[in-house]
Steps between C-alpha positions, in 0.01 A plus 500: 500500500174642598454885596221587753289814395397610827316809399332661782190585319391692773643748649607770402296289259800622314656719735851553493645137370589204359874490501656394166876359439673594183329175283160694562356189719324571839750445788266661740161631499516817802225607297581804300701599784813560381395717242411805707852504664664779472757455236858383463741286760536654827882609480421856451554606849738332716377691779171300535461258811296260640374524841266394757237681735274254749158516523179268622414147328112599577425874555160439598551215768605667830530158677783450234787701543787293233646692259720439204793670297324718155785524245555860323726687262620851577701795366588744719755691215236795413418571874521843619367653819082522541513251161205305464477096484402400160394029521415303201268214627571153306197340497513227380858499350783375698716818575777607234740806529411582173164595629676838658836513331606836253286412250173544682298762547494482886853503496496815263235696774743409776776668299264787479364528849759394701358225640539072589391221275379180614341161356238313733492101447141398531442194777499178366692619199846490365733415819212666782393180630318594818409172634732236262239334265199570293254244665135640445533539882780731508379701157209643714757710639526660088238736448471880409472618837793308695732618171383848572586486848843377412496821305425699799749368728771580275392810416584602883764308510657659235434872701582356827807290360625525206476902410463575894213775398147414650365807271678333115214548224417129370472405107365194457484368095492142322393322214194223406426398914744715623292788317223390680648434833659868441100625446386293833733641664403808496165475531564260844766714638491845407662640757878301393513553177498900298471348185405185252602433151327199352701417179260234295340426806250195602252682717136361407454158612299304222398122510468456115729727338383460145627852439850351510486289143291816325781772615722242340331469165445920502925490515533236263269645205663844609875386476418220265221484229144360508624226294709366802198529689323291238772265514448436854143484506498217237771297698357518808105404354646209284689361757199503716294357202723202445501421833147462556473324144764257657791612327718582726803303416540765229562757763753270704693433226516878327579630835744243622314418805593222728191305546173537333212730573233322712189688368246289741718769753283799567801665694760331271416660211434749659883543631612411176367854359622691758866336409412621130348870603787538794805446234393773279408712823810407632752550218349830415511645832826366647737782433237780510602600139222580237735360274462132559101559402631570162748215497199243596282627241759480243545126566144428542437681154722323309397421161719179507234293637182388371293547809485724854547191698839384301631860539426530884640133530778605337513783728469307820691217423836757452480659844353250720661160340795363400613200271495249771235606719078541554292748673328358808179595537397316755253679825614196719847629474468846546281485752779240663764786469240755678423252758863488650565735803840492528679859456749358308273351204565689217137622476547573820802723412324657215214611757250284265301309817509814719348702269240251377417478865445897524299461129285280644441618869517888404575613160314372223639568140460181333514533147230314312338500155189627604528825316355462096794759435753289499648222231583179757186339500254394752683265695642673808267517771487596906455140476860436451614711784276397734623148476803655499471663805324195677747227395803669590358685857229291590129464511432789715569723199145545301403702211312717738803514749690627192211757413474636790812551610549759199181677516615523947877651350336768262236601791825534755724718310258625198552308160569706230359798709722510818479816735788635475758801431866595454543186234556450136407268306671376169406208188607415166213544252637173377524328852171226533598554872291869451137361565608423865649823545397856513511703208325799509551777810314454809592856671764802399672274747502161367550547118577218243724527188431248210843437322417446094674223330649334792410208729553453864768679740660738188506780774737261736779600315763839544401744241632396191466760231681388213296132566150633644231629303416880537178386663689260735730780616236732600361215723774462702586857542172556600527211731816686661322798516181392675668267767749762595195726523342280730773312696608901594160752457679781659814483410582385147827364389 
């Protein structure tokens, strides 16, 4: 039996996640996105439902008036008179009670204020299908500014409907995209929403985010030793070595691969390494624990084996193989997986093609090996995602189309440098996610906490002080604080 690594190397370059079944092989790539969810099943409140609210297909099309049914979670148990409305935006993660259940933090500020919790589905994601497929015809409909209008129209529908108060003081909050969308949001529509909370956020657009595999490396010396880094660096830089000496059928049969490495293949090679550098990335990052840095690094270091590349084979070949089965590393095949449009393909599903689509026509933040501070090699180039891009979307996608479209996203709502107030911004030192984000304060208004020793979306969580570190607990209460402060200026809770 073969197993298909379909690792999104893009996207969230190694955004929220890979999903991994109990064996340790990749089931599912969503790109790092399952990491950042917000902890444990969603059985913690029973109270939690799933509705719908209707809004526009196209927002901008006036000659176009269909509309379609936006799927959201809501709590209503903490809501008190004059309460505010407090909405986690998905992103690109299907929606999940556990996003707003008692163990968040949003739940924990609706105990506090009195207020109404809610999850928005982004379009296109999860079960918000507005049109029924993912054709590249109906995916022009996903971009930053329809999702925020979807944002807008349930933000009055919620005052109109839902809490039947036009004057309810909007919280808007979310994690890796949602972070972002939470930022754009209030930047585009001010006058809706009191207050932001970007938790880990993706807010700068970047084309070649080469920041991504150096953040890493910083976390992996940090949590890990310089010898694992070491380690790395010399697997990565032999493999490349044999290869271009011709020696690759030493990597496909260390690495239990399921056909051989063609090395006349600019681009296959070149997706080979980004299998290799999006394992480690992956495994690391998956559960948002510093811990599994460690646990990497202690398996990479082993002194049972006489080189780097037998240790990291050894490695690999436990979590992403089995006795009877092969890694596929094939670009034909993945790019076959992207290509289908179907919403019930299981990249589909996973929200891998939709957000490729928004990576390529928007976002940016593919992670190469352009940076010299970093121990994968040379291998991973724009060159790989720009074929990516083009083979699964089309030829109208160019490496200038993709350029352009995230230096036009950071000129619309402000990069790293947005103009904006009543919002918070939060990372984990640790996180590689950081260098898209904002992390130093850009008014007395818009202030940014750095969380040491933790990675993305620690501050998600209730407060936890017999689990949280001391530094960790101040964050969030400050959090509390600050949003209260702004959701209700003149009269504090």
């Amino acid at each position: 039996m073969k197993f298909l690594v379909v690792l999104l190397l893009a996207a969230c370059g190694l955004t929220h996640a890979g999903k991994l079944s109990p064996s340790g092989r990749v089931l599912t790539p969503a790109f790092l996105n399952s990491f950042r969810s917000v902890a444990v099943p969603a059985q913690r409140n029973v109270n939690i439902t799933e509705e719908f609210f209707t809004t526009e297909v196209d927002h901008f099309n006036n000659q176009d008036n269909a509309t379609w049914n936006n799927r959201y979670l809501a709590l209503m148990d903490h809501l008190i008179e004059g309460g505010p409305i407090l909405i986690f935006l998905t992103g690109d993660t299907p929606l999940d009670p556990s996003m707003i259940d008692d163990g968040t933090l949003i739940n924990e500020m609706a105990r506090d204020l009195g207020g109404a919790v809610f999850a928005l589905e982004t379009r296109f994601y999860g079960e918000s299908q507005p049109v029924g497929d993912l054709t590249v015809e109906s995916l022009r409909l996903l971009n930053t500014d329809q999702i925020l209008a979807d944002v807008a129209d349930f933000v009055t529908y919620l005052r109109r409907v839902v809490i039947n108060n036009p004057f309810a003081h909007p919280l808007v909050t979310g994690t890796g995209l949602g972070g972002g969308l939470a930022t754009w949001f209030r930047v585009r529509y001010p006058h809706l929403v009191d207050a932001s909370w970007s938790s880990s956020g993706y807010i700068r657009a970047v084309y070649d985010f080469q920041e991504f595999s150096f953040g890493w490396a910083e976390t992996a010396i940090e949590i890990g030793s310089n010898e694992c880094y070491n380690r790395i660096f010399i697997t990565f830089h032999v493999a490349q070595n044999l290869i271009d000496a011709g020696f690759g059928e030493i990597l496909y049969d260390k690495l239990n691969l399921c056909s051989p490495i063609d090395s006349e293949d600019r681009i296959a090679v070149s997706y080979f390494f980004s299998v290799l550098m999006t394992s480690i990335e992956l495994y690391t990052l998956r559960n948002g624990n510093v811990e599994d840095f460690k646990i990497v690094c202690d398996d990479i270091t082993n002194n049972d084996f006489a080189t780097s590349l037998e240790a990291f084979a050894n490695w690999f070949n436990q979590q992403f193989a089995s006795d009877d089965g092969c890694i596929i590393i094939s670009f034909d095949q993945f790019v076959e997986s992207l290509r289908e449009s179907s919403t019930s393909a299981e990249t589909s599903r996973a929200g891998e093609r939709q957000f490729l689509y928004q990576q390529c026509t928007e976002y940016g933040w593919f992670i190469t090996t352009d940076s010299d501070r970093q121990p994968f090699g040379q291998r991973v180039m724009m060159e790989l995602y720009y074929e990516m891009c083009r083979r699964v979307f089309g030829d109208w996608v160019t490496p200038e189309l993709m350029y352009r479209s995230t230096v036009r996203l950071n000129e619309r709502f402000g990069g790293d440098n947005p103009n904006v107030m009543q919002i918070h911004f939060t990372n984990g030192a640790f996180d590689p996610w950081r260098y898209s984000s904002v992390l130093s304060p850009l008014n007395v208004y818009a202030l940014a906490d750095v969380i040491p020793g933790e990675l993305a979306g620690a501050d998600l969580g209730a407060i936890a002080e017999e689990n949280d570190s001391t530094e960790l607990v101040a964050v969030k209460r400050r959090l509390k604080e600050l949003l209260a402060s702004y959701l209700f200026p003149f009269n504090p809770r």
